[in-house]
Amino acid sequence: MTAIDAFVRQPLVLLAAAAVCSLVIVVAATPRALPMAGGLLATILIGTAAPWLAVIGLRGRGRFDRQRCRVGESIQAEVSLEGHTAGWVDESSIEWSAARVAASRRDGRLLQVTLLPERRGRFPSSPPRVATNRPFGLVTAGRRIPFEGAVIVRPPTTPIRFPAALVAPRRHGHEPSEGVLGGCGDILGSRDYRPGDSTRQIHWPQTARRDRLVVCERPGNGSPMVRLVLAVHDPQHPPAEASAVLEAAVLIASSVVEAWAQRGVCIDLVSHEGSTRVRDPRSLEQALDTLACLELPATPGSPAPTASAQPGSRCGYDLELLIAPAGVIEQQRRCAAPDLRTGTARLTIGLASGDADAAAGTIRPANAADRLILLPATVDAPRLLDACLSEIGHDPDTKRR
């Protein structure tokens, strides 16, 4: 009944019904109703054809004044129009997806529009459309406007402190030399193989001479190495909860990458779309763009990346940061049990999309090198994470609630 009611209330349907009634009156009652029927038929004809005739000869193209912005920041769109109907096109005639119009200015056939993107990702997700239903609002006709390039809309970020309390005790100079895994720089000499050393560092002539594994001794990296894994896909989650977890994970990961990379931390970002190493400003921009455009896997059954997705991947990392839904966090932790011989600390962030208040900022320390933080899947997740890391920094054994 709802669909029938919506169909009957369409202006075109009502006018068509009125025209049919008028024709019946003309034939069965009196010829005085002929002007009424003619007027209704003319209204239907003009109201149906005029919008299409208005957009047939309309041409346009557009471009943006920048390539990146934040959610809520204003961007300028310049639309150049051509055609006999270009004069009546204004900001109200252009339909934008996931953005609202803040202001506009017209200069001849050049329309300049100030937009405020409301969602992260690639903007516009679909080309804007010039639409009109003039003069009677019976039919809406539209034409798409091609744009040169797109704008990457990044989520807002929150400064998050680096968990030095987890990483510093395992850094160089805080443990005996046999616990340090040097993997970069010039060759200083040779030494016996230790668990966690890369096979690429094996010194084969010395290995054959001594009949045991010998590797090249190198100085360690002066900057901490962090592996950030986003395993945010849970097939059992409803779409709304999965979307909330994804948005919270992107907020946390973007804040972590931006804040820690500025401190000189080298970050390996791993998600279902691939991996990116952040070590310079160019790779930082690439990683932030990747996070801004991150979406759930198209295939529902596709496996999510885990912290142990690559054999020996944790060798050489000072910290492993895993972000996953709270429902699958235990399975992810079992798949990546911490190996203290590698000198890798681990911090797991579980995002709860259900009872957010009960999970807000809960810290569960398993041991000195393995921490679990439960956070609600909301926009406050980065701020709560920073507060939890502050507590860990003051007292490594702190517990909340």
Short mmCIF file of C-alpha atoms in Angstrom, two decimals:
data_model
loop_
_atom_site.label_atom_id
_atom_site.label_comp_id
_atom_site.label_asym_id
_atom_site.label_seq_id
_atom_site.Cartn_x
_atom_site.Cartn_y
_atom_site.Cartn_z
CA MET A 1 0.00 0.00 0.00
CA THR A 2 2.86 2.39 0.70
CA ALA A 3 4.29 1.94 -2.81
CA ILE A 4 0.85 2.45 -4.40
CA ASP A 5 0.24 5.56 -2.32
CA ALA A 6 3.63 7.03 -3.29
CA PHE A 7 2.91 6.28 -6.96
CA VAL A 8 -0.53 7.89 -6.86
CA ARG A 9 0.86 11.04 -5.24
CA GLN A 10 3.27 11.72 -8.13
CA PRO A 11 2.38 15.03 -9.87
CA LEU A 12 2.56 13.46 -13.29
CA VAL A 13 0.14 10.69 -12.28
CA LEU A 14 -2.33 13.19 -10.84
CA LEU A 15 -2.24 15.37 -13.93
CA ALA A 16 -2.63 12.36 -16.19
CA ALA A 17 -5.67 11.23 -14.18
CA ALA A 18 -7.11 14.73 -14.38
CA ALA A 19 -6.58 14.78 -18.15
CA VAL A 20 -8.35 11.45 -18.55
CA CYS A 21 -11.25 12.69 -16.46
CA SER A 22 -11.44 15.83 -18.59
CA LEU A 23 -11.55 13.77 -21.78
CA VAL A 24 -14.34 11.66 -20.36
CA ILE A 25 -16.24 14.80 -19.53
CA VAL A 26 -15.67 16.15 -23.06
CA VAL A 27 -16.99 12.99 -24.68
CA ALA A 28 -19.81 12.14 -22.27
CA ALA A 29 -20.94 15.49 -20.89
CA THR A 30 -20.22 18.77 -22.62
CA PRO A 31 -17.67 20.30 -25.00
CA ARG A 32 -17.11 23.16 -22.53
CA ALA A 33 -14.47 21.01 -20.78
CA LEU A 34 -12.30 20.90 -23.91
CA PRO A 35 -10.12 23.91 -22.88
CA MET A 36 -9.52 22.26 -19.50
CA ALA A 37 -8.40 19.01 -21.10
CA GLY A 38 -6.19 20.85 -23.58
CA GLY A 39 -4.55 22.84 -20.79
CA LEU A 40 -3.82 19.73 -18.77
CA LEU A 41 -2.36 17.93 -21.76
CA ALA A 42 -0.19 20.94 -22.61
CA THR A 43 1.03 21.11 -18.99
CA ILE A 44 2.00 17.44 -19.05
CA LEU A 45 3.77 17.77 -22.39
CA ILE A 46 5.72 20.90 -21.46
CA GLY A 47 6.54 19.71 -17.95
CA THR A 48 7.88 16.42 -19.31
CA ALA A 49 9.86 17.70 -22.28
CA ALA A 50 11.22 21.03 -20.96
CA PRO A 51 13.71 19.57 -18.38
CA TRP A 52 15.24 17.25 -20.97
CA LEU A 53 15.47 20.00 -23.57
CA ALA A 54 17.22 22.19 -20.96
CA VAL A 55 20.04 19.72 -20.32
CA ILE A 56 20.50 18.31 -23.83
CA GLY A 57 22.75 21.13 -24.99
CA LEU A 58 24.43 21.72 -21.61
CA ARG A 59 28.15 20.94 -21.33
CA GLY A 60 30.44 21.43 -18.40
CA ARG A 61 33.72 20.50 -16.73
CA GLY A 62 35.14 21.15 -13.31
CA ARG A 63 38.24 21.06 -11.16
CA PHE A 64 39.19 21.44 -7.50
CA ASP A 65 41.69 23.84 -5.96
CA ARG A 66 43.53 21.11 -3.99
CA GLN A 67 44.19 17.39 -3.89
CA ARG A 68 43.77 16.71 -0.15
CA CYS A 69 41.71 18.05 2.71
CA ARG A 70 40.19 17.02 6.04
CA VAL A 71 36.59 16.19 6.80
CA GLY A 72 34.80 19.48 7.39
CA GLU A 73 37.46 21.63 5.69
CA SER A 74 36.27 23.78 2.80
CA ILE A 75 37.39 23.16 -0.76
CA GLN A 76 36.77 25.26 -3.86
CA ALA A 77 35.19 23.70 -6.94
CA GLU A 78 35.27 25.61 -10.22
CA VAL A 79 32.62 24.57 -12.76
CA SER A 80 32.75 25.89 -16.33
CA LEU A 81 29.45 25.59 -18.22
CA GLU A 82 28.57 25.89 -21.88
CA GLY A 83 25.25 25.77 -23.68
CA HIS A 84 22.07 27.73 -24.18
CA THR A 85 20.84 26.92 -20.64
CA ALA A 86 24.12 27.58 -18.81
CA GLY A 87 22.83 30.91 -17.51
CA TRP A 88 20.23 29.45 -15.15
CA VAL A 89 22.52 26.88 -13.50
CA ASP A 90 23.40 27.82 -9.90
CA GLU A 91 24.65 25.94 -6.83
CA SER A 92 21.14 24.63 -6.12
CA SER A 93 21.04 22.95 -9.54
CA ILE A 94 24.18 20.84 -8.92
CA GLU A 95 23.85 17.65 -6.89
CA TRP A 96 26.93 16.74 -4.80
CA SER A 97 27.40 13.44 -2.97
CA ALA A 98 28.61 13.47 0.68
CA ALA A 99 29.12 17.25 0.77
CA ARG A 100 27.16 20.38 1.45
CA VAL A 101 27.42 23.74 -0.27
CA ALA A 102 28.70 26.55 1.95
CA ALA A 103 28.83 29.39 -0.60
CA SER A 104 28.89 30.11 -4.32
CA ARG A 105 29.85 32.87 -6.70
CA ARG A 106 29.09 33.29 -10.38
CA ASP A 107 31.30 34.96 -12.98
CA GLY A 108 29.67 34.69 -16.38
CA ARG A 109 29.55 31.00 -17.22
CA LEU A 110 32.05 30.15 -14.47
CA LEU A 111 30.51 28.93 -11.22
CA GLN A 112 32.71 28.77 -8.11
CA VAL A 113 31.30 26.67 -5.27
CA THR A 114 32.66 26.25 -1.72
CA LEU A 115 32.07 22.69 -0.52
CA LEU A 116 32.36 20.99 2.89
CA PRO A 117 32.99 17.23 2.49
CA GLU A 118 31.20 15.23 5.16
CA ARG A 119 32.86 11.80 4.75
CA ARG A 120 36.39 10.55 4.30
CA GLY A 121 37.51 8.92 1.08
CA ARG A 122 37.79 9.96 -2.52
CA PHE A 123 35.63 12.98 -3.33
CA PRO A 124 33.46 13.04 -5.29
CA SER A 125 32.63 9.33 -5.16
CA SER A 126 30.49 9.89 -8.25
CA PRO A 127 30.56 12.86 -10.67
CA PRO A 128 28.23 15.70 -9.67
CA ARG A 129 25.09 16.19 -11.72
CA VAL A 130 23.26 19.25 -13.00
CA ALA A 131 19.57 18.52 -12.44
CA THR A 132 16.41 20.51 -13.16
CA ASN A 133 12.67 19.93 -12.94
CA ARG A 134 11.61 23.29 -14.36
CA PRO A 135 9.06 24.61 -15.05
CA PHE A 136 6.42 22.52 -13.28
CA GLY A 137 8.41 19.98 -11.27
CA LEU A 138 6.87 16.98 -13.02
CA VAL A 139 10.09 15.32 -14.26
CA THR A 140 13.72 15.76 -13.15
CA ALA A 141 16.38 15.59 -15.86
CA GLY A 142 20.11 15.65 -15.20
CA ARG A 143 23.53 15.59 -16.81
CA ARG A 144 26.84 14.63 -15.19
CA ILE A 145 29.76 17.06 -15.02
CA PRO A 146 33.20 15.47 -15.46
CA PHE A 147 35.88 16.68 -13.06
CA GLU A 148 39.64 16.75 -13.47
CA GLY A 149 41.02 14.56 -10.71
CA ALA A 150 39.58 14.10 -7.24
CA VAL A 151 40.18 15.20 -3.65
CA ILE A 152 41.36 12.76 -0.97
CA VAL A 153 39.34 13.62 2.13
CA ARG A 154 41.23 12.51 5.25
CA PRO A 155 39.64 11.97 8.64
CA PRO A 156 40.46 14.35 11.50
CA THR A 157 43.40 13.15 13.59
CA THR A 158 44.27 13.37 17.27
CA PRO A 159 47.87 13.56 18.59
CA ILE A 160 48.71 10.17 20.17
CA ARG A 161 51.82 9.77 22.30
CA PHE A 162 54.34 7.07 21.54
CA PRO A 163 54.32 4.16 24.08
CA ALA A 164 57.95 4.55 25.09
CA ALA A 165 57.28 2.57 28.27
CA LEU A 166 56.72 -0.55 26.15
CA VAL A 167 59.46 0.07 23.60
CA ALA A 168 62.29 1.76 25.53
CA PRO A 169 63.16 -1.21 27.80
CA ARG A 170 63.67 -3.34 24.71
CA ARG A 171 65.67 -0.79 22.74
CA HIS A 172 69.44 -0.77 22.23
CA GLY A 173 71.46 0.06 25.31
CA HIS A 174 68.85 -1.29 27.74
CA GLU A 175 69.62 -5.00 27.33
CA PRO A 176 72.73 -7.15 26.82
CA SER A 177 74.18 -7.03 23.34
CA GLU A 178 72.94 -10.55 22.54
CA GLY A 179 69.38 -9.19 22.65
CA VAL A 180 69.99 -6.51 20.02
CA LEU A 181 69.14 -7.40 16.43
CA GLY A 182 71.12 -5.01 14.24
CA GLY A 183 69.77 -5.03 10.70
CA CYS A 184 70.88 -1.85 8.96
CA GLY A 185 73.98 0.18 8.31
CA ASP A 186 77.49 -0.86 7.36
CA ILE A 187 78.93 -4.28 8.18
CA LEU A 188 80.92 -4.16 11.43
CA GLY A 189 82.03 -7.78 11.52
CA SER A 190 80.54 -11.23 11.98
CA ARG A 191 78.92 -13.09 14.87
CA ASP A 192 76.96 -16.25 15.55
CA TYR A 193 73.36 -16.45 14.44
CA ARG A 194 70.71 -15.45 16.99
CA PRO A 195 66.96 -16.16 16.82
CA GLY A 196 65.28 -13.36 14.91
CA ASP A 197 68.19 -12.58 12.56
CA SER A 198 67.28 -12.28 8.89
CA THR A 199 68.52 -15.06 6.61
CA ARG A 200 69.76 -12.36 4.23
CA GLN A 201 72.44 -11.45 6.77
CA ILE A 202 74.02 -14.93 6.79
CA HIS A 203 77.73 -14.84 5.98
CA TRP A 204 78.01 -18.02 3.93
CA PRO A 205 81.83 -18.32 3.70
CA GLN A 206 82.16 -17.97 7.49
CA THR A 207 79.24 -20.35 7.98
CA ALA A 208 80.94 -23.02 5.85
CA ARG A 209 84.30 -22.48 7.58
CA ARG A 210 82.93 -22.69 11.14
CA ASP A 211 80.21 -25.28 10.41
CA ARG A 212 77.58 -23.15 12.14
CA LEU A 213 75.42 -20.20 11.12
CA VAL A 214 77.29 -16.89 11.12
CA VAL A 215 75.71 -13.57 10.24
CA CYS A 216 77.05 -10.12 9.41
CA GLU A 217 77.08 -7.79 12.39
CA ARG A 218 75.41 -4.44 11.67
CA PRO A 219 74.43 -1.52 13.88
CA GLY A 220 70.78 -1.30 14.83
CA ASN A 221 68.33 1.25 13.52
CA GLY A 222 68.30 4.37 15.65
CA SER A 223 64.56 4.88 15.13
CA PRO A 224 61.95 2.51 16.58
CA MET A 225 60.35 0.11 14.11
CA VAL A 226 56.57 -0.37 14.43
CA ARG A 227 54.32 -2.78 12.57
CA LEU A 228 50.72 -1.53 12.43
CA VAL A 229 48.19 -4.20 11.40
CA LEU A 230 44.55 -3.40 10.62
CA ALA A 231 42.42 -6.56 10.82
CA VAL A 232 39.04 -4.82 10.99
CA HIS A 233 36.96 -7.26 8.96
CA ASP A 234 34.62 -9.56 10.92
CA PRO A 235 32.15 -11.52 8.72
CA GLN A 236 29.83 -12.01 11.71
CA HIS A 237 29.34 -8.29 12.28
CA PRO A 238 26.21 -6.59 10.88
CA PRO A 239 27.01 -3.96 8.24
CA ALA A 240 26.33 -1.04 10.61
CA GLU A 241 28.66 -2.38 13.33
CA ALA A 242 31.35 -3.34 10.78
CA SER A 243 31.24 0.20 9.38
CA ALA A 244 31.55 1.72 12.87
CA VAL A 245 34.58 -0.48 13.65
CA LEU A 246 36.20 0.45 10.33
CA GLU A 247 35.73 4.18 10.90
CA ALA A 248 37.16 4.00 14.42
CA ALA A 249 40.12 1.92 13.20
CA VAL A 250 40.86 4.42 10.43
CA LEU A 251 40.74 7.30 12.93
CA ILE A 252 43.18 5.53 15.26
CA ALA A 253 45.54 4.38 12.50
CA SER A 254 45.62 7.82 10.84
CA SER A 255 46.34 9.51 14.17
CA VAL A 256 49.06 6.99 15.03
CA VAL A 257 50.78 7.18 11.64
CA GLU A 258 50.72 10.97 11.49
CA ALA A 259 51.85 11.54 15.08
CA TRP A 260 54.51 8.82 15.30
CA ALA A 261 56.01 9.38 11.85
CA GLN A 262 56.70 13.00 12.80
CA ARG A 263 58.78 11.64 15.70
CA GLY A 264 60.94 9.66 13.30
CA VAL A 265 59.30 6.28 13.95
CA CYS A 266 59.47 3.91 10.97
CA ILE A 267 56.04 2.30 10.49
CA ASP A 268 54.96 -0.67 8.38
CA LEU A 269 51.23 -0.30 7.69
CA VAL A 270 49.50 -3.60 6.84
CA SER A 271 45.84 -4.00 5.82
CA HIS A 272 43.77 -6.15 3.47
CA GLU A 273 44.69 -3.74 0.67
CA GLY A 274 48.43 -4.30 1.03
CA SER A 275 51.35 -2.89 3.00
CA THR A 276 53.13 0.47 3.04
CA ARG A 277 56.35 1.47 4.79
CA VAL A 278 56.38 4.99 6.21
CA ARG A 279 59.91 6.35 6.40
CA ASP A 280 59.78 9.75 4.64
CA PRO A 281 57.25 12.55 3.95
CA ARG A 282 56.27 11.06 0.59
CA SER A 283 55.47 7.62 2.02
CA LEU A 284 53.64 9.31 4.91
CA GLU A 285 51.32 11.06 2.44
CA GLN A 286 50.77 7.76 0.64
CA ALA A 287 49.92 5.94 3.88
CA LEU A 288 47.47 8.63 4.99
CA ASP A 289 45.78 8.56 1.57
CA THR A 290 45.50 4.77 1.77
CA LEU A 291 43.86 4.97 5.19
CA ALA A 292 41.50 7.73 4.06
CA CYS A 293 40.23 5.55 1.18
CA LEU A 294 40.19 2.27 3.11
CA GLU A 295 36.95 0.30 2.74
CA LEU A 296 35.74 -3.09 3.90
CA PRO A 297 36.72 -6.03 1.67
CA ALA A 298 34.38 -6.48 -1.27
CA THR A 299 34.38 -10.26 -0.77
CA PRO A 300 32.61 -11.10 2.52
CA GLY A 301 34.66 -14.25 3.05
CA SER A 302 38.07 -12.75 2.36
CA PRO A 303 40.49 -13.33 5.24
CA ALA A 304 41.64 -10.37 7.28
CA PRO A 305 45.36 -9.78 7.76
CA THR A 306 46.77 -11.00 11.02
CA ALA A 307 49.84 -10.01 12.93
CA SER A 308 51.46 -13.28 11.92
CA ALA A 309 50.50 -13.09 8.26
CA GLN A 310 54.14 -13.31 7.16
CA PRO A 311 56.63 -15.81 8.56
CA GLY A 312 59.23 -14.07 10.65
CA SER A 313 57.54 -10.74 10.00
CA ARG A 314 57.99 -9.61 13.59
CA CYS A 315 61.74 -9.89 13.59
CA GLY A 316 63.35 -6.49 13.78
CA TYR A 317 60.25 -4.65 15.05
CA ASP A 318 60.25 -2.88 18.38
CA LEU A 319 56.46 -2.72 18.64
CA GLU A 320 53.61 -4.54 16.98
CA LEU A 321 50.29 -2.67 17.03
CA LEU A 322 47.21 -4.70 16.12
CA ILE A 323 43.78 -3.09 15.61
CA ALA A 324 40.86 -5.53 15.37
CA PRO A 325 37.22 -5.92 16.44
CA ALA A 326 36.83 -6.98 20.06
CA GLY A 327 34.91 -10.06 18.96
CA VAL A 328 37.87 -11.58 17.12
CA ILE A 329 40.67 -10.11 19.16
CA GLU A 330 41.41 -13.28 21.13
CA GLN A 331 41.82 -15.30 17.94
CA GLN A 332 44.16 -12.67 16.52
CA ARG A 333 46.24 -12.66 19.73
CA ARG A 334 46.53 -16.45 19.72
CA CYS A 335 47.73 -16.33 16.11
CA ALA A 336 50.46 -13.88 17.11
CA ALA A 337 51.71 -14.94 20.52
CA PRO A 338 54.57 -12.66 21.57
CA ASP A 339 58.05 -14.04 21.15
CA LEU A 340 60.20 -12.22 23.68
CA ARG A 341 63.39 -13.44 22.01
CA THR A 342 62.75 -11.12 19.07
CA GLY A 343 62.57 -8.07 21.34
CA THR A 344 59.13 -7.16 19.99
CA ALA A 345 56.55 -5.68 22.32
CA ARG A 346 52.90 -5.91 21.36
CA LEU A 347 49.94 -3.60 21.82
CA THR A 348 46.49 -4.84 20.80
CA ILE A 349 43.52 -2.50 20.40
CA GLY A 350 40.09 -4.13 20.46
CA LEU A 351 37.19 -2.06 19.13
CA ALA A 352 33.79 -2.77 20.67
CA SER A 353 30.77 -1.62 18.67
CA GLY A 354 28.20 -2.75 21.24
CA ASP A 355 28.42 -1.63 24.88
CA ALA A 356 30.81 1.27 24.31
CA ASP A 357 30.72 2.58 27.88
CA ALA A 358 31.79 -0.75 29.38
CA ALA A 359 34.78 -1.01 27.06
CA ALA A 360 35.98 2.58 27.17
CA GLY A 361 39.70 2.64 27.90
CA THR A 362 40.00 -0.78 29.52
CA ILE A 363 43.64 -1.91 29.83
CA ARG A 364 44.43 -5.59 30.28
CA PRO A 365 48.15 -6.29 30.75
CA ALA A 366 49.11 -9.87 29.95
CA ASN A 367 52.81 -9.25 30.65
CA ALA A 368 55.36 -6.48 30.31
CA ALA A 369 55.52 -6.86 26.52
CA ASP A 370 51.87 -7.63 25.73
CA ARG A 371 49.03 -5.18 26.37
CA LEU A 372 45.36 -5.21 25.35
CA ILE A 373 43.30 -2.02 25.26
CA LEU A 374 39.53 -2.16 24.66
CA LEU A 375 38.00 0.96 23.15
CA PRO A 376 34.53 1.89 21.89
CA ALA A 377 34.14 2.15 18.12
CA THR A 378 33.36 5.88 18.22
CA VAL A 379 35.03 9.11 17.17
CA ASP A 380 36.49 9.40 20.70
CA ALA A 381 38.60 6.25 20.27
CA PRO A 382 41.89 8.13 19.44
CA ARG A 383 41.51 10.40 22.46
CA LEU A 384 40.82 7.44 24.76
CA LEU A 385 43.81 5.58 23.33
CA ASP A 386 46.08 8.53 24.08
CA ALA A 387 44.79 8.57 27.67
CA CYS A 388 45.47 4.84 28.02
CA LEU A 389 49.00 5.21 26.67
CA SER A 390 49.56 8.01 29.15
CA GLU A 391 48.59 5.67 32.00
CA ILE A 392 50.83 2.93 30.65
CA GLY A 393 53.70 5.42 30.49
CA HIS A 394 53.29 6.37 34.13
CA ASP A 395 52.73 2.85 35.46
CA PRO A 396 53.33 -0.19 33.22
CA ASP A 397 51.17 -2.35 35.50
CA THR A 398 48.20 0.00 35.64
CA LYS A 399 44.69 -1.44 35.47
CA ARG A 400 41.41 0.32 34.98
CA ARG A 401 37.98 -0.79 36.13
#
